[in-house]
Amino acid sequence: MALQLPRDWRLQAQRYRLLGAKCRGCGRVVVPIRPVCPGCGSDDVETIKLSGRGEVYSYTVMYKVPDSFERSVPYVVALVRLEEGALISAQITDVEPEEVVVGLPVEVVFRQWRQYGADGHIVYGYKFRPVMPGMAATQ
Amino acid sequence: MKTVAPVGLVGYGAYVPRYRLAASEVAAVWQGGRDHLPVREKSVPGPDEDAVTMAVEAALNAVSRAQVDPAELGAVYVGSESHPYAVKPSSTMVAEAIGAGPSVLAASFEFACKAGTEALQAALGLVGAGMVPYALAIGSDTAQGRPSDELEYTAGAGAAALIVGPAEGALAVVEGSRSYVTDTPDFFRRAGQKYPRHGGRFTGEPGYFGHVLPAAEALLADLGHGPEDYAAVILHQPNAKFPAKAAADLGFRPEQWEIGLLVGQIGNAYAGSSLIGLTAVLDQAGPGDRILLVSFGSGAGSDAFSLVVTDKVSARQGLAPKTMDYVKRRRPIDYALYARYRGKLAV
Amino acid sequence: MVTSRQDCRTVYVVGVGQVPVGEHWDKSLRDLAVAALRAAVADGGGEAPGALMLGNMLGSTLSEQQHLGALIADWAGFRGIEAASVESACSSGAAALRQGYLAVKSGEHRLVAVLGAEKMTDSVNGLATAGLAMAADAESEAAIGLSFPAINALLMRRYMHEYGPEREDFAAFAMSSHANAVGNPNAMFRKAVSQKACLLAPTIADPVTLMDSAPMADGAAALILADAETAARLGRTGVRIAGSAVATDSLALQDRNELLYLEAVAASTERALAAANRSREDVDFFEVHDAFTIMSILSLEAAGYAPRGEGFRLAQEGVVVRGGRLPICTMGGLKARGHPVGATGVYQAVEAALQLRGAAGDCQVEGARVGLIQNIGGSGATVVTHVLEAE
């Protein structure tokens, strides 16, 4: 399998720490970071760290999955509506598929995304899980 | 050992994955006896977890409690025997994920189950010498036991992270520490091998007790303390029996060790084992409580630490999930799913 | 017809050709392409086109072949002509049609071949699934493990959550497409399906089932376009392209302004109808991009044929089935004719031309004069709409 080391490395910071872009013009927040606001067209956008809290907006359970994603089959992928208003596609982890519903409160965690075989690199990034019971606060 | 400048823990955090494998599941598959199982159940990491992902969550919990900007961390140390890469430091991945560095000392430690406390010793030295304001020490493991081996009942997963800083901002001040090592081949894993080998009962007297007891005794002697001076004691916990016996041999009472003894519920989290116990104790500690922590790593050695909790603890306990929140968050799985999640199926 | 430079040239469809959609184990990408192209050229009077615009999505991934324009021009016997391939995921075929249309409309060429060709069965290890996922955003969707059916499942789940359709409402779209394919000799599945079969179909990406999704397939279809003078000379002025438009939206679902409103469908439909000087009510049939049942529903809503949240009723209520007020997918659509991705848009145009010629056989929509065809790339990121009319 081809190792896309430079690409995965380039995107690391925003995937590891869930960074997004916020438009200084219209205030729209998007993930991933992009240079021009898709809402108003302004290029006055800043990188922000997102809170990592949100709720499930839509979801699916995947049984047939792309190569190098087999480890977690079946897995749940959702559109999560973040507190900041942005939607983000992400896996929901630490959950049974039947526990997921639209509106489920979730929080970001750092997990493996995929492994390029036993001798390739491991890609890490954001996923979400149901909010931990007892979770009083995060950073 | 004592640092030049007084230091302590400014933050702490734990992580335990949610899956649990009952010891009876292992016994059922391998025709093991149902009596005298070493633990009730053990924690199992999910298919998208490893020592780095667990270390990151524990570290973020520690950062939340310390209220320290990760950019101020001068060192990120990760101790594990299950680093996801044989060559490529776990510490740089953790540093990147929590937002530390790039101007940070990052290193991965390995010393079987005491890799985490070894990282803590190094962090104490660095901060105590005034080289960095804060240092992060983590013990994290997704331990593997060979199918059918007695270790398979207990080899669990979890992580704990401690942020060391100046004593004046600490929630627990470190009074002193000790390390005690010998060349004892009680347990090892050769390079390239997936599963470790161990010496059976040889891991007991010459291994565990032969290091935990002298390390603890030496530290108590250094400080002029006796068991009665401590609110809690946490010893490395490969099973429920060893730490209870060692603590009793040292003169401690069950109420002093039970609070930090989690092996029955999460198994042996290796480099995370005694440190997770410490976090559970800190979650409930009050100002003035004195805590004794003694790790053990095969090969073999122990690190011992004596801490005194300060009045800063109560404001920080609630700033991240408590260790028992993770312990109680459990989903039992059967041996088949466990075998799949842990890569024990040939695919 | 052409009176001055200011007058837009009228573009006619003078020839059509296609190979049956299916699993062509014994044929390569170039075999399929050449067969369809030569059939269209023959149908259009046999003259060599001046240019070839070729739509294809997966040649590089599955057949390890790029540079298809020159390759197919050469292999089909037209070495030397202008040729290029066009890619916009599942709308590559209609995007090629758009380029062919512009080439004639601009006066640059008088006779242009448009070809859509796809060979999806050459790789057996899930590479086609990975290739299709390239229609989505590689860095924010494919990277986290989303497949293309899963992206449609996210749309379908939210739609079900907001508007409450039943599984039977989705099934009615699949049943309609299958019923329509029975009469199409080039369809992959010439077999009607029961509601029960739809409801019991295995899940691919919950809630999307096998019967919600169009099948992967091999196929190639071609059109010959000509300007008015050439069409008249060839005696083939029966069908013309009255409107043509493309609109785009974000690749990633997460970046849409409104998840359940396909803005590019609305915009390109609006522009194509305006160019044709037609209203929605003038349309006699609508070749919808029914890659997934949810896409049919969202397309009908965004195109203005149903209020938002009401489109799911149109199949059960008989509006969009054969004999209804607005038949869709008249020769089986993507669901039953089959969905050879980069070729699909050209199949739609071939089928519309046959309807307007009155040559659609058992699939004929009686009295069809105006056909709307729409080909969608990704989950709505590229939408190509054409209006074809009988003269």
Coordinates of N, CA and C in Angstrom, one line a residue, chain B residues 46-220:
Chain B
G46 N -10.1 -0.7 22.7 CA -10.9 -0.8 21.4 C -10.0 -0.9 20.2
P47 N -10.5 -1.3 19.1 CA -9.7 -1.5 17.9 C -9.0 -0.3 17.4
D48 N -9.4 0.9 17.8 CA -8.8 2.2 17.4 C -7.9 2.8 18.5
E49 N -7.6 2.0 19.5 CA -6.8 2.5 20.6 C -5.4 1.9 20.7
D50 N -4.5 2.6 21.2 CA -3.2 2.0 21.5 C -2.6 2.9 22.6
A51 N -1.3 2.6 22.9 CA -0.7 3.3 24.1 C -0.6 4.8 23.9
V52 N -0.5 5.2 22.6 CA -0.5 6.6 22.3 C -1.8 7.3 22.5
T53 N -2.9 6.7 22.0 CA -4.2 7.3 22.1 C -4.6 7.4 23.6
M54 N -4.3 6.4 24.3 CA -4.6 6.4 25.8 C -3.8 7.4 26.5
A55 N -2.5 7.5 26.1 CA -1.7 8.5 26.8 C -2.2 9.9 26.5
V56 N -2.7 10.1 25.3 CA -3.2 11.5 25.0 C -4.4 11.8 25.9
E57 N -5.3 10.9 26.0 CA -6.5 11.3 26.8 C -6.1 11.5 28.3
A58 N -5.2 10.6 28.8 CA -4.8 10.8 30.2 C -4.0 12.2 30.3
A59 N -3.2 12.5 29.3 CA -2.5 13.7 29.4 C -3.4 15.0 29.3
L60 N -4.4 14.9 28.4 CA -5.3 16.0 28.4 C -6.1 16.2 29.7
N61 N -6.4 15.1 30.3 CA -7.0 15.2 31.7 C -6.1 15.9 32.7
A62 N -4.8 15.5 32.6 CA -3.8 16.1 33.5 C -3.7 17.6 33.2
V63 N -3.7 17.9 31.9 CA -3.6 19.4 31.5 C -4.8 20.1 32.0
S64 N -6.0 19.5 31.9 CA -7.2 20.2 32.4 C -7.0 20.5 33.9
R65 N -6.5 19.5 34.7 CA -6.4 19.7 36.1 C -5.3 20.7 36.5
A66 N -4.2 20.7 35.7 CA -3.1 21.5 36.0 C -3.4 23.0 35.6
Q67 N -4.3 23.2 34.7 CA -4.6 24.5 34.2 C -3.3 25.1 33.6
V68 N -2.5 24.3 33.0 CA -1.2 24.7 32.4 C -1.4 24.7 30.9
D69 N -0.9 25.7 30.2 CA -0.9 25.7 28.8 C 0.1 24.6 28.3
P70 N -0.3 23.7 27.5 CA 0.6 22.6 27.1 C 1.9 23.2 26.5
A71 N 1.8 24.4 25.9 CA 3.0 25.0 25.4 C 4.1 25.3 26.4
E72 N 3.7 25.3 27.7 CA 4.6 25.5 28.8 C 5.3 24.2 29.2
L73 N 4.9 23.1 28.7 CA 5.5 21.9 29.1 C 6.9 21.8 28.5
G74 N 7.9 21.5 29.4 CA 9.3 21.4 28.9 C 9.7 20.0 28.6
A75 N 8.9 19.0 29.0 CA 9.2 17.6 28.6 C 7.9 16.8 28.5
V76 N 7.9 15.9 27.6 CA 6.8 14.9 27.5 C 7.5 13.6 27.4
Y77 N 7.3 12.8 28.5 CA 7.9 11.5 28.6 C 6.7 10.4 28.6
V78 N 6.9 9.4 27.8 CA 5.9 8.4 27.7 C 6.6 7.0 28.0
G79 N 6.1 6.4 29.0 CA 6.6 5.1 29.4 C 5.6 4.0 29.0
S80 N 6.1 3.0 28.3 CA 5.2 1.9 27.8 C 6.0 0.7 27.4
E81 N 5.4 -0.5 27.5 CA 6.0 -1.7 26.9 C 5.3 -2.0 25.6
S82 N 4.3 -1.2 25.2 CA 3.5 -1.5 24.0 C 3.4 -0.2 23.1
H83 N 4.6 0.5 23.0 CA 4.6 1.6 22.1 C 4.2 1.1 20.7
P84 N 3.3 1.8 20.0 CA 2.8 1.3 18.7 C 3.9 1.1 17.7
Y85 N 4.9 1.9 17.8 CA 6.0 1.7 16.8 C 7.2 1.2 17.6
A86 N 8.0 0.2 17.0 CA 9.2 -0.2 17.5 C 10.3 0.9 17.4
V87 N 10.2 1.6 16.3 CA 11.1 2.8 16.1 C 10.2 3.9 15.6
K88 N 10.1 4.9 16.4 CA 9.3 6.2 16.2 C 8.7 6.5 17.5
P89 N 9.1 7.6 18.1 CA 8.8 7.9 19.5 C 7.3 8.2 19.7
S90 N 6.7 7.5 20.7 CA 5.3 7.8 21.1 C 5.3 9.2 21.6
S91 N 6.3 9.7 22.2 CA 6.3 11.0 22.9 C 6.1 12.1 22.0
T92 N 6.6 12.1 20.7 CA 6.3 13.2 19.8 C 4.9 13.2 19.4
M93 N 4.3 12.0 19.2 CA 2.9 12.0 18.8 C 2.0 12.5 19.9
V94 N 2.3 12.2 21.2 CA 1.5 12.7 22.3 C 1.7 14.2 22.4
A95 N 3.0 14.7 22.2 CA 3.2 16.1 22.3 C 2.4 16.9 21.3
E96 N 2.5 16.4 20.0 CA 1.7 17.0 18.9 C 0.2 17.0 19.2
A97 N -0.3 15.9 19.7 CA -1.7 15.8 19.9 C -2.2 16.7 21.1
I98 N -1.4 17.0 22.1 CA -1.9 17.8 23.2 C -1.5 19.3 23.0
G99 N -0.7 19.5 22.0 CA -0.3 20.9 21.7 C 0.9 21.3 22.5
A100 N 1.8 20.4 22.8 CA 3.1 20.7 23.4 C 4.1 20.9 22.4
G101 N 5.2 21.6 22.7 CA 6.3 21.8 21.7 C 6.0 22.7 20.6
P102 N 6.8 22.7 19.6 CA 8.0 21.8 19.3 C 9.2 22.0 20.2
S103 N 9.3 23.1 21.0 CA 10.4 23.3 21.8 C 10.2 22.5 23.1
V104 N 10.3 21.2 23.1 CA 10.0 20.4 24.2 C 10.9 19.1 24.1
L105 N 11.4 18.7 25.3 CA 12.1 17.4 25.3 C 11.1 16.3 25.3
A106 N 11.2 15.4 24.3 CA 10.3 14.3 24.2 C 11.0 13.0 24.2
A107 N 10.6 12.1 25.0 CA 11.3 10.8 25.1 C 10.4 9.7 25.4
S108 N 10.6 8.5 24.9 CA 9.9 7.3 25.3 C 10.7 6.4 26.2
F109 N 10.1 5.9 27.2 CA 10.7 5.1 28.2 C 10.2 3.6 28.1
E110 N 11.1 2.7 28.4 CA 10.7 1.3 28.4 C 11.4 0.6 29.6
F111 N 10.6 0.1 30.5 CA 11.1 -0.7 31.6 C 9.9 -1.6 32.1
A112 N 9.4 -2.4 31.3 CA 8.3 -3.3 31.6 C 7.2 -2.4 32.3
C113 N 6.8 -2.9 33.5 CA 5.6 -2.2 34.1 C 6.1 -0.9 34.9
K114 N 7.4 -0.6 35.0 CA 7.7 0.6 35.7 C 8.2 1.8 34.7
A115 N 7.9 1.6 33.5 CA 8.3 2.7 32.5 C 7.6 4.0 32.8
G116 N 6.4 4.0 33.4 CA 5.7 5.2 33.7 C 6.4 5.9 34.9
T117 N 6.7 5.2 36.0 CA 7.3 5.8 37.1 C 8.8 6.2 36.9
E118 N 9.4 5.5 36.0 CA 10.7 5.9 35.5 C 10.7 7.3 34.8
A119 N 9.6 7.5 34.0 CA 9.4 8.8 33.3 C 9.1 9.8 34.4
L120 N 8.4 9.4 35.5 CA 8.2 10.4 36.6 C 9.5 10.8 37.3
Q121 N 10.3 9.8 37.5 CA 11.6 10.2 38.2 C 12.4 11.2 37.3
A122 N 12.4 10.9 36.0 CA 13.1 11.8 35.1 C 12.5 13.2 35.1
A123 N 11.1 13.2 35.2 CA 10.4 14.5 35.2 C 10.7 15.3 36.4
L124 N 10.8 14.6 37.6 CA 11.1 15.2 38.8 C 12.5 15.9 38.8
G125 N 13.4 15.2 38.2 CA 14.8 15.7 38.1 C 14.9 16.9 37.3
L126 N 14.2 16.9 36.1 CA 14.2 18.0 35.2 C 13.6 19.3 35.8
V127 N 12.5 19.1 36.4 CA 11.8 20.3 37.1 C 12.6 20.7 38.3
G128 N 13.0 19.7 39.1 CA 13.8 20.0 40.3 C 15.1 20.7 40.1
A129 N 15.7 20.5 38.9 CA 16.9 21.1 38.6 C 16.7 22.5 38.0
G130 N 15.4 22.8 37.8 CA 15.1 24.1 37.3 C 15.3 24.3 35.8
M131 N 15.4 23.1 35.1 CA 15.7 23.2 33.6 C 14.4 23.5 32.9
V132 N 13.2 23.1 33.4 CA 12.0 23.3 32.7 C 10.9 23.7 33.8
P133 N 9.9 24.4 33.4 CA 8.9 24.8 34.5 C 8.0 23.6 34.8
Y134 N 7.6 22.8 33.7 CA 6.7 21.7 33.9 C 7.1 20.6 33.0
A135 N 6.9 19.4 33.5 CA 7.2 18.2 32.7 C 6.1 17.2 32.9
L136 N 5.8 16.5 31.8 CA 4.7 15.6 31.7 C 5.2 14.1 31.7
A137 N 4.8 13.3 32.6 CA 5.2 11.9 32.7 C 4.0 11.0 32.5
I138 N 4.1 10.1 31.6 CA 2.9 9.2 31.3 C 3.3 7.7 31.4
G139 N 2.5 6.9 32.0 CA 2.6 5.5 31.8 C 1.4 5.0 31.1
S140 N 1.6 4.3 30.0 CA 0.4 3.8 29.2 C 0.7 2.5 28.5
D141 N -0.2 1.6 28.6 CA 0.1 0.2 28.0 C -1.2 -0.4 27.6
T142 N -1.1 -1.1 26.4 CA -2.1 -2.1 26.0 C -1.4 -3.5 26.0
A143 N -1.3 -4.0 27.2 CA -0.5 -5.2 27.4 C -1.0 -6.4 26.7
Q144 N -0.2 -7.3 26.3 CA -0.6 -8.5 25.6 C -0.1 -9.7 26.4
G145 N -1.0 -10.7 26.6 CA -0.7 -12.0 27.1 C -0.8 -13.0 26.1
R146 N 0.1 -14.0 26.1 CA -0.1 -15.1 25.1 C -1.3 -15.9 25.4
P147 N -2.1 -16.2 24.3 CA -3.3 -17.0 24.5 C -3.0 -18.2 25.3
S148 N -3.8 -18.4 26.4 CA -3.7 -19.6 27.3 C -2.8 -19.3 28.4
D149 N -1.9 -18.3 28.3 CA -0.9 -18.0 29.4 C -1.7 -17.4 30.5
E150 N -1.2 -17.6 31.7 CA -1.9 -17.0 32.9 C -1.9 -15.5 32.8
L151 N -0.9 -14.9 32.1 CA -0.9 -13.4 32.0 C -2.2 -13.0 31.2
E152 N -2.8 -13.9 30.4 CA -3.9 -13.4 29.6 C -5.1 -13.1 30.5
Y153 N -5.2 -13.6 31.6 CA -6.3 -13.2 32.5 C -6.1 -11.8 33.0
T154 N -4.9 -11.3 33.1 CA -4.7 -10.0 33.8 C -4.2 -8.9 32.9
A155 N -3.6 -9.2 31.7 CA -2.9 -8.2 30.9 C -3.9 -7.2 30.4
G156 N -4.0 -6.0 31.0 CA -5.0 -5.0 30.7 C -4.5 -3.8 30.0
A157 N -5.3 -2.8 30.1 CA -4.9 -1.6 29.4 C -5.3 -0.3 30.1
G158 N -4.5 0.7 30.0 CA -4.9 2.0 30.7 C -3.7 2.9 30.7
A159 N -3.9 4.1 31.1 CA -2.8 5.1 31.1 C -3.1 6.1 32.2
A160 N -2.0 6.7 32.7 CA -2.1 7.8 33.7 C -1.0 8.8 33.4
A161 N -1.3 10.0 33.6 CA -0.4 11.1 33.3 C -0.3 12.0 34.5
L162 N 1.0 12.5 34.7 CA 1.2 13.4 35.8 C 2.0 14.6 35.3
I163 N 1.6 15.8 35.7 CA 2.4 16.9 35.4 C 3.1 17.4 36.6
V164 N 4.5 17.4 36.5 CA 5.3 17.8 37.6 C 5.6 19.3 37.4
G165 N 5.6 20.0 38.5 CA 5.9 21.5 38.5 C 6.4 21.9 39.8
P166 N 6.6 23.2 40.0 CA 7.1 23.7 41.3 C 6.1 23.4 42.4
A167 N 6.7 23.2 43.6 CA 5.9 22.7 44.7 C 4.8 23.7 45.1
E168 N 5.1 25.0 44.9 CA 4.1 26.0 45.4 C 2.8 26.0 44.6
G169 N 2.9 25.4 43.4 CA 1.6 25.3 42.7 C 1.1 23.9 42.7
A170 N 1.7 23.0 43.5 CA 1.3 21.6 43.4 C 0.1 21.2 44.2
L171 N -0.6 20.2 43.7 CA -1.7 19.6 44.5 C -1.2 18.5 45.4
A172 N 0.0 18.0 45.1 CA 0.7 17.1 46.0 C 2.2 17.3 45.8
V173 N 2.9 17.5 46.9 CA 4.3 17.7 46.9 C 5.1 16.4 47.0
V174 N 6.1 16.3 46.2 CA 6.9 15.0 46.3 C 8.0 15.2 47.4
E175 N 7.9 14.4 48.4 CA 8.9 14.5 49.5 C 10.2 13.9 49.2
G176 N 10.2 12.8 48.4 CA 11.4 12.1 48.1 C 11.1 10.9 47.3
S177 N 12.1 10.3 46.7 CA 11.9 9.1 45.9 C 13.1 8.2 45.9
R178 N 12.9 7.0 45.4 CA 14.0 6.0 45.5 C 13.8 5.1 44.2
S179 N 14.9 4.6 43.7 CA 14.9 3.6 42.7 C 15.8 2.4 43.1
Y180 N 15.4 1.2 42.8 CA 16.1 0.0 43.2 C 16.0 -1.0 42.1
V181 N 17.1 -1.3 41.5 CA 17.1 -2.2 40.3 C 18.1 -3.3 40.4
T182 N 17.9 -4.5 39.8 CA 18.8 -5.6 39.7 C 18.6 -6.2 38.3
D183 N 19.5 -7.0 37.9 CA 19.3 -7.8 36.6 C 18.6 -9.1 36.9
T184 N 17.3 -9.1 36.9 CA 16.5 -10.3 37.2 C 15.6 -10.6 36.0
P185 N 15.9 -11.7 35.4 CA 15.1 -12.1 34.2 C 13.8 -12.8 34.5
D186 N 12.9 -12.1 35.2 CA 11.6 -12.7 35.6 C 10.6 -12.7 34.5
F187 N 10.7 -11.8 33.6 CA 9.7 -11.5 32.5 C 10.4 -10.7 31.4
F188 N 10.2 -11.1 30.2 CA 10.8 -10.3 29.1 C 10.1 -10.6 27.8
R189 N 10.3 -9.8 26.9 CA 9.8 -10.0 25.5 C 11.0 -9.7 24.5
R190 N 11.4 -10.7 23.8 CA 12.5 -10.4 22.9 C 12.0 -9.6 21.7
A191 N 13.0 -8.8 21.1 CA 12.7 -8.0 20.0 C 12.0 -8.8 18.9
G192 N 10.9 -8.2 18.3 CA 10.2 -8.8 17.2 C 9.2 -9.8 17.6
Q193 N 9.1 -10.2 18.9 CA 8.2 -11.1 19.4 C 6.9 -10.4 19.8
K194 N 5.8 -11.0 19.6 CA 4.5 -10.4 19.9 C 4.2 -10.6 21.4
Y195 N 4.5 -11.8 22.0 CA 4.1 -12.1 23.3 C 5.3 -12.2 24.2
P196 N 5.2 -11.9 25.5 CA 6.3 -12.0 26.4 C 6.4 -13.4 27.0
R197 N 7.6 -13.8 27.6 CA 7.7 -15.0 28.4 C 7.9 -14.6 29.8
H198 N 7.6 -15.5 30.7 CA 7.9 -15.1 32.1 C 8.3 -16.3 32.9
G199 N 8.8 -16.1 34.1 CA 9.3 -17.2 34.9 C 8.4 -17.8 35.9
G200 N 7.1 -17.6 35.7 CA 6.1 -18.3 36.6 C 6.3 -17.8 38.0
R201 N 6.5 -18.7 39.0 CA 6.7 -18.3 40.4 C 7.9 -17.5 40.6
F202 N 8.9 -17.6 39.7 CA 10.1 -16.8 39.8 C 9.8 -15.3 39.7
T203 N 8.7 -14.9 39.2 CA 8.4 -13.5 39.1 C 8.0 -13.0 40.5
G204 N 7.7 -13.8 41.4 CA 7.2 -13.4 42.8 C 8.3 -13.0 43.7
E205 N 8.9 -13.9 44.4 CA 9.9 -13.5 45.4 C 11.1 -12.8 44.9
P206 N 11.8 -13.4 43.9 CA 13.0 -12.6 43.4 C 12.6 -11.4 42.6
G207 N 11.4 -11.4 42.0 CA 11.0 -10.3 41.1 C 10.3 -9.3 41.9
Y208 N 9.0 -9.4 42.0 CA 8.1 -8.4 42.6 C 8.5 -8.0 44.1
F209 N 8.5 -9.0 44.9 CA 8.8 -8.7 46.4 C 10.2 -8.3 46.6
G210 N 11.1 -8.9 45.8 CA 12.5 -8.6 45.9 C 12.9 -7.1 45.5
H211 N 12.0 -6.4 44.9 CA 12.3 -5.0 44.6 C 11.3 -4.0 45.2
V212 N 10.0 -4.4 45.3 CA 9.0 -3.5 45.9 C 9.4 -3.2 47.3
L213 N 9.7 -4.3 48.1 CA 9.9 -4.2 49.5 C 11.1 -3.3 49.8
P214 N 12.3 -3.7 49.2 CA 13.5 -2.8 49.5 C 13.4 -1.4 49.1
A215 N 12.7 -1.2 47.9 CA 12.5 0.2 47.5 C 11.7 1.0 48.5
A216 N 10.6 0.4 48.9 CA 9.7 1.1 49.9 C 10.4 1.3 51.2
E217 N 11.1 0.2 51.7 CA 11.7 0.4 53.0 C 12.8 1.4 52.9
A218 N 13.5 1.5 51.9 CA 14.6 2.5 51.8 C 14.1 3.9 51.8
L219 N 13.0 4.1 51.1 CA 12.4 5.5 51.0 C 11.8 5.8 52.4
L220 N 11.1 4.9 53.0 CA 10.6 5.2 54.4 C 11.7 5.5 55.3

